[in-house]
Amino acid sequence: MMWLRLRPLFLWRLSLPIRGKFYTNKEWRKLLDAMDGNQSAKGRAEMLHELKEVVKDSRQFGIDIDDSNIASVPALWKGAPVLVLNNGMPEPDVVQAAVWELYEINFRLELIMLDRELLPEPVGVGEYGQRLRHEWMEREVVLNQCWPGLAFRPDTTCAGLSSCDKYPETITPRIPFLKALHQVVRSWPGAKPPELVKDFPTVEESDLTPIRNFEASLANYYVRTFLKVFHRPAMIPHYML
């Protein structure tokens, strides 16, 4: 419920990853736990203070949350109040959509983080250095082609790499985003499976098996690379059934 209460605030903050303090996954969790009271008195006070600072910063961007009583913020989903069932949980459809959103945001931001780790900002001087940095910053455009819309604002009506139409094996909606992801990983350093070095397979509507095989190879390469770099499993897109 805490995510639903503070969702506009957190989505705004995620849209500004280089503005002010950068929060780790553990710190985001602590911010939510502070509202639930799931911390020691000292830890909760510290994180509530941190949370109030974020609330204050967000006001100039139109987010209206009363920092004197954050716990009273209503839980909303798609602009409507969230109905809480007798078991204290929201309706299953809302829970499913919220969990999917969290998975999707994590996948997108982790991909950006991995790309920055493998291809850090170049160092150079003069016109040549400026050109290198400009080309590096242009990668954001390429990365944002791996999903529809903005990285921090997933949309269940156009799920990108999570798209499956009626059945998970329906791969057609994912093809444009697979092409974009392939373009991203091809420029990463290190050895790659032979199929990822080649061009993206030709799309034949009569037989999409090569695309499915390519997707599996691309996914395996991504999760292995992420694990090798960060020593933890990667978040991957989940189907929104």
CSV table of C-alpha atoms in Angstrom, one decimal:
chain,number,residue,atom,x,y,z
A,1,MET,CA,0.0,0.0,0.0
A,2,MET,CA,2.9,2.4,0.7
A,3,TRP,CA,4.0,2.2,-2.9
A,4,LEU,CA,0.5,3.2,-4.0
A,5,ARG,CA,0.3,6.0,-1.6
A,6,LEU,CA,3.6,7.6,-2.6
A,7,ARG,CA,3.7,6.4,-6.2
A,8,PRO,CA,3.6,9.9,-7.8
A,9,LEU,CA,6.4,11.0,-5.6
A,10,PHE,CA,8.6,8.0,-6.2
A,11,LEU,CA,8.0,8.1,-10.0
A,12,TRP,CA,9.0,11.7,-10.0
A,13,ARG,CA,12.2,11.0,-8.0
A,14,LEU,CA,13.1,8.1,-10.3
A,15,SER,CA,12.8,10.4,-13.3
A,16,LEU,CA,15.7,12.5,-11.8
A,17,PRO,CA,18.4,9.9,-11.1
A,18,ILE,CA,21.2,12.3,-11.2
A,19,ARG,CA,19.5,15.1,-9.3
A,20,GLY,CA,20.5,15.4,-5.7
A,21,LYS,CA,20.9,12.2,-3.6
A,22,PHE,CA,20.9,8.9,-5.5
A,23,TYR,CA,19.0,6.2,-3.6
A,24,THR,CA,20.0,2.5,-3.6
A,25,ASN,CA,17.3,-0.2,-3.8
A,26,LYS,CA,17.8,-0.8,-0.1
A,27,GLU,CA,17.2,2.9,0.7
A,28,TRP,CA,14.0,3.0,-1.4
A,29,ARG,CA,12.8,0.0,0.7
A,30,LYS,CA,13.7,1.8,3.9
A,31,LEU,CA,11.7,4.8,2.8
A,32,LEU,CA,8.6,2.6,2.4
A,33,ASP,CA,9.3,0.7,5.6
A,34,ALA,CA,9.6,4.0,7.6
A,35,MET,CA,5.9,4.7,6.7
A,36,ASP,CA,4.9,1.3,7.8
A,37,GLY,CA,6.8,1.6,11.1
A,38,ASN,CA,8.9,-1.4,10.2
A,39,GLN,CA,12.2,0.0,11.6
A,40,SER,CA,13.7,1.0,14.9
A,41,ALA,CA,12.7,4.4,16.2
A,42,LYS,CA,16.0,5.9,15.3
A,43,GLY,CA,16.1,4.4,11.8
A,44,ARG,CA,12.4,5.4,11.1
A,45,ALA,CA,13.0,9.0,12.2
A,46,GLU,CA,16.0,9.3,9.9
A,47,MET,CA,14.2,7.9,6.9
A,48,LEU,CA,11.0,9.9,7.6
A,49,HIS,CA,13.1,13.0,7.6
A,50,GLU,CA,14.7,12.0,4.3
A,51,LEU,CA,11.3,11.3,2.9
A,52,LYS,CA,10.0,14.7,3.9
A,53,GLU,CA,12.9,16.3,2.2
A,54,VAL,CA,12.0,14.5,-1.0
A,55,VAL,CA,8.3,15.6,-0.6
A,56,LYS,CA,9.4,19.3,-0.2
A,57,ASP,CA,11.6,19.1,-3.3
A,58,SER,CA,8.7,17.7,-5.3
A,59,ARG,CA,6.3,20.5,-4.7
A,60,GLN,CA,7.8,22.8,-7.3
A,61,PHE,CA,6.9,20.0,-9.8
A,62,GLY,CA,3.2,19.9,-8.9
A,63,ILE,CA,3.2,17.0,-6.5
A,64,ASP,CA,1.0,17.9,-3.5
A,65,ILE,CA,1.7,15.7,-0.5
A,66,ASP,CA,1.3,16.9,3.1
A,67,ASP,CA,4.7,16.2,4.7
A,68,SER,CA,3.3,16.7,8.2
A,69,ASN,CA,1.1,13.6,7.8
A,70,ILE,CA,2.5,11.4,5.1
A,71,ALA,CA,0.9,8.3,6.4
A,72,SER,CA,-2.6,9.8,5.6
A,73,VAL,CA,-1.9,10.1,1.9
A,74,PRO,CA,-4.6,8.2,0.1
A,75,ALA,CA,-3.7,5.2,-2.1
A,76,LEU,CA,-4.6,5.8,-5.7
A,77,TRP,CA,-4.4,3.8,-8.8
A,78,LYS,CA,-5.1,5.4,-12.2
A,79,GLY,CA,-6.6,8.4,-10.4
A,80,ALA,CA,-9.1,6.4,-8.4
A,81,PRO,CA,-9.0,5.4,-4.7
A,82,VAL,CA,-7.8,1.9,-4.1
A,83,LEU,CA,-10.4,-0.4,-2.6
A,84,VAL,CA,-9.0,-2.3,0.4
A,85,LEU,CA,-10.5,-5.8,0.9
A,86,ASN,CA,-11.3,-7.5,4.2
A,87,ASN,CA,-7.8,-9.0,4.2
A,88,GLY,CA,-6.2,-5.6,4.2
A,89,MET,CA,-5.0,-5.9,0.7
A,90,PRO,CA,-6.0,-4.1,-2.5
A,91,GLU,CA,-8.0,-5.8,-5.2
A,92,PRO,CA,-5.9,-8.5,-7.0
A,93,ASP,CA,-5.9,-6.7,-10.3
A,94,VAL,CA,-4.4,-3.6,-8.7
A,95,VAL,CA,-1.8,-5.7,-6.8
A,96,GLN,CA,-0.8,-7.4,-10.1
A,97,ALA,CA,-0.5,-4.2,-12.0
A,98,ALA,CA,1.5,-2.5,-9.3
A,99,VAL,CA,3.9,-5.4,-9.0
A,100,TRP,CA,4.3,-5.5,-12.8
A,101,GLU,CA,5.1,-1.8,-12.7
A,102,LEU,CA,7.8,-2.2,-10.1
A,103,TYR,CA,9.4,-5.1,-12.0
A,104,GLU,CA,9.3,-3.1,-15.3
A,105,ILE,CA,10.8,0.1,-13.7
A,106,ASN,CA,13.5,-2.0,-12.1
A,107,PHE,CA,14.4,-3.7,-15.4
A,108,ARG,CA,14.6,-0.5,-17.3
A,109,LEU,CA,16.7,1.4,-14.7
A,110,GLU,CA,19.0,-1.6,-14.3
A,111,LEU,CA,19.6,-1.8,-18.0
A,112,ILE,CA,20.6,1.9,-18.0
A,113,MET,CA,22.8,1.3,-15.0
A,114,LEU,CA,24.5,-1.7,-16.7
A,115,ASP,CA,25.0,0.2,-19.9
A,116,ARG,CA,26.7,3.1,-18.0
A,117,GLU,CA,28.9,0.6,-16.2
A,118,LEU,CA,30.1,-1.1,-19.3
A,119,LEU,CA,30.4,2.1,-21.3
A,120,PRO,CA,31.3,4.8,-18.8
A,121,GLU,CA,31.4,8.5,-19.8
A,122,PRO,CA,34.5,9.0,-21.9
A,123,VAL,CA,37.3,11.2,-20.8
A,124,GLY,CA,38.8,13.6,-23.3
A,125,VAL,CA,39.8,17.2,-23.9
A,126,GLY,CA,39.0,19.7,-26.6
A,127,GLU,CA,36.7,19.2,-29.5
A,128,TYR,CA,37.5,15.5,-29.7
A,129,GLY,CA,36.5,14.9,-26.0
A,130,GLN,CA,33.3,16.9,-26.5
A,131,ARG,CA,32.4,14.8,-29.5
A,132,LEU,CA,33.0,11.6,-27.5
A,133,ARG,CA,30.8,12.8,-24.6
A,134,HIS,CA,28.1,13.9,-27.0
A,135,GLU,CA,28.0,10.5,-28.6
A,136,TRP,CA,28.0,8.8,-25.2
A,137,MET,CA,25.0,11.0,-24.1
A,138,GLU,CA,23.2,10.0,-27.3
A,139,ARG,CA,23.1,6.5,-26.0
A,140,GLU,CA,20.1,7.5,-23.9
A,141,VAL,CA,18.1,7.8,-27.1
A,142,VAL,CA,19.1,4.3,-28.1
A,143,LEU,CA,18.3,2.9,-24.6
A,144,ASN,CA,14.9,4.6,-24.6
A,145,GLN,CA,14.0,2.7,-27.7
A,146,CYS,CA,14.1,-0.5,-25.7
A,147,TRP,CA,10.7,0.4,-24.2
A,148,PRO,CA,7.7,2.6,-25.0
A,149,GLY,CA,7.6,6.0,-23.5
A,150,LEU,CA,9.8,6.9,-20.5
A,151,ALA,CA,11.9,4.5,-18.5
A,152,PHE,CA,10.3,5.4,-15.2
A,153,ARG,CA,6.7,5.5,-16.5
A,154,PRO,CA,5.6,2.0,-17.7
A,155,ASP,CA,2.2,1.7,-19.4
A,156,THR,CA,0.2,-1.5,-19.2
A,157,THR,CA,-1.5,-0.7,-22.5
A,158,CYS,CA,1.9,-0.8,-24.3
A,159,ALA,CA,4.1,-3.1,-22.3
A,160,GLY,CA,7.2,-3.3,-24.5
A,161,LEU,CA,9.3,-6.3,-23.8
A,162,SER,CA,6.6,-7.5,-21.4
A,163,SER,CA,4.0,-7.6,-24.2
A,164,CYS,CA,2.5,-10.9,-24.9
A,165,ASP,CA,-1.0,-10.2,-26.4
A,166,LYS,CA,-3.2,-13.1,-25.3
A,167,TYR,CA,-0.4,-15.7,-25.0
A,168,PRO,CA,3.2,-15.4,-23.8
A,169,GLU,CA,4.5,-17.1,-27.0
A,170,THR,CA,3.1,-14.2,-29.1
A,171,ILE,CA,6.4,-12.4,-29.8
A,172,THR,CA,5.4,-9.9,-32.5
A,173,PRO,CA,4.7,-6.9,-30.2
A,174,ARG,CA,8.1,-7.3,-28.7
A,175,ILE,CA,10.1,-7.3,-31.9
A,176,PRO,CA,10.8,-3.5,-32.2
A,177,PHE,CA,12.0,-3.5,-28.6
A,178,LEU,CA,14.2,-6.6,-29.1
A,179,LYS,CA,15.8,-4.9,-32.0
A,180,ALA,CA,16.6,-1.9,-29.9
A,181,LEU,CA,18.0,-4.0,-27.1
A,182,HIS,CA,20.1,-5.9,-29.6
A,183,GLN,CA,21.5,-2.6,-30.8
A,184,VAL,CA,22.4,-1.7,-27.2
A,185,VAL,CA,24.2,-4.9,-26.3
A,186,ARG,CA,26.1,-5.2,-29.6
A,187,SER,CA,28.2,-2.2,-28.5
A,188,TRP,CA,29.1,-3.6,-25.1
A,189,PRO,CA,32.7,-4.9,-24.7
A,190,GLY,CA,33.6,-8.5,-24.4
A,191,ALA,CA,32.7,-11.8,-26.2
A,192,LYS,CA,29.1,-12.4,-27.2
A,193,PRO,CA,27.2,-15.4,-28.7
A,194,PRO,CA,27.7,-15.5,-32.4
A,195,GLU,CA,24.0,-14.8,-33.1
A,196,LEU,CA,24.2,-11.5,-31.3
A,197,VAL,CA,27.1,-10.3,-33.3
A,198,LYS,CA,25.1,-10.8,-36.5
A,199,ASP,CA,22.3,-8.6,-37.7
A,200,PHE,CA,18.8,-9.0,-36.2
A,201,PRO,CA,17.0,-12.0,-37.8
A,202,THR,CA,14.6,-11.3,-40.7
A,203,VAL,CA,11.1,-11.3,-39.5
A,204,GLU,CA,8.9,-13.9,-41.3
A,205,GLU,CA,5.3,-13.9,-40.1
A,206,SER,CA,5.0,-17.5,-41.3
A,207,ASP,CA,7.8,-18.7,-38.9
A,208,LEU,CA,8.9,-16.7,-35.9
A,209,THR,CA,11.0,-19.4,-34.5
A,210,PRO,CA,14.3,-17.7,-35.3
A,211,ILE,CA,13.1,-14.6,-33.5
A,212,ARG,CA,12.1,-16.6,-30.4
A,213,ASN,CA,15.5,-18.3,-30.4
A,214,PHE,CA,17.2,-14.9,-30.8
A,215,GLU,CA,15.2,-13.5,-27.9
A,216,ALA,CA,16.2,-16.4,-25.6
A,217,SER,CA,19.9,-15.9,-26.5
A,218,LEU,CA,19.6,-12.1,-26.0
A,219,ALA,CA,17.9,-12.6,-22.6
A,220,ASN,CA,20.5,-15.2,-21.5
A,221,TYR,CA,23.4,-12.9,-22.5
A,222,TYR,CA,21.8,-9.9,-20.6
A,223,VAL,CA,21.2,-11.7,-17.3
A,224,ARG,CA,24.7,-13.4,-17.4
A,225,THR,CA,26.3,-10.0,-18.1
A,226,PHE,CA,24.4,-8.3,-15.3
A,227,LEU,CA,25.3,-11.0,-12.8
A,228,LYS,CA,29.0,-10.8,-13.8
A,229,VAL,CA,29.1,-7.1,-13.4
A,230,PHE,CA,26.9,-6.6,-10.3
A,231,HIS,CA,27.1,-10.0,-8.6
A,232,ARG,CA,23.3,-10.3,-8.2
A,233,PRO,CA,20.4,-11.4,-10.4
A,234,ALA,CA,18.9,-9.0,-12.8
A,235,MET,CA,15.3,-8.0,-12.9
A,236,ILE,CA,13.7,-9.0,-16.2
A,237,PRO,CA,10.4,-8.1,-17.9
A,238,HIS,CA,7.4,-10.0,-16.6
A,239,TYR,CA,4.3,-10.7,-18.7
A,240,MET,CA,1.2,-8.6,-17.7
A,241,LEU,CA,-1.4,-11.4,-18.1
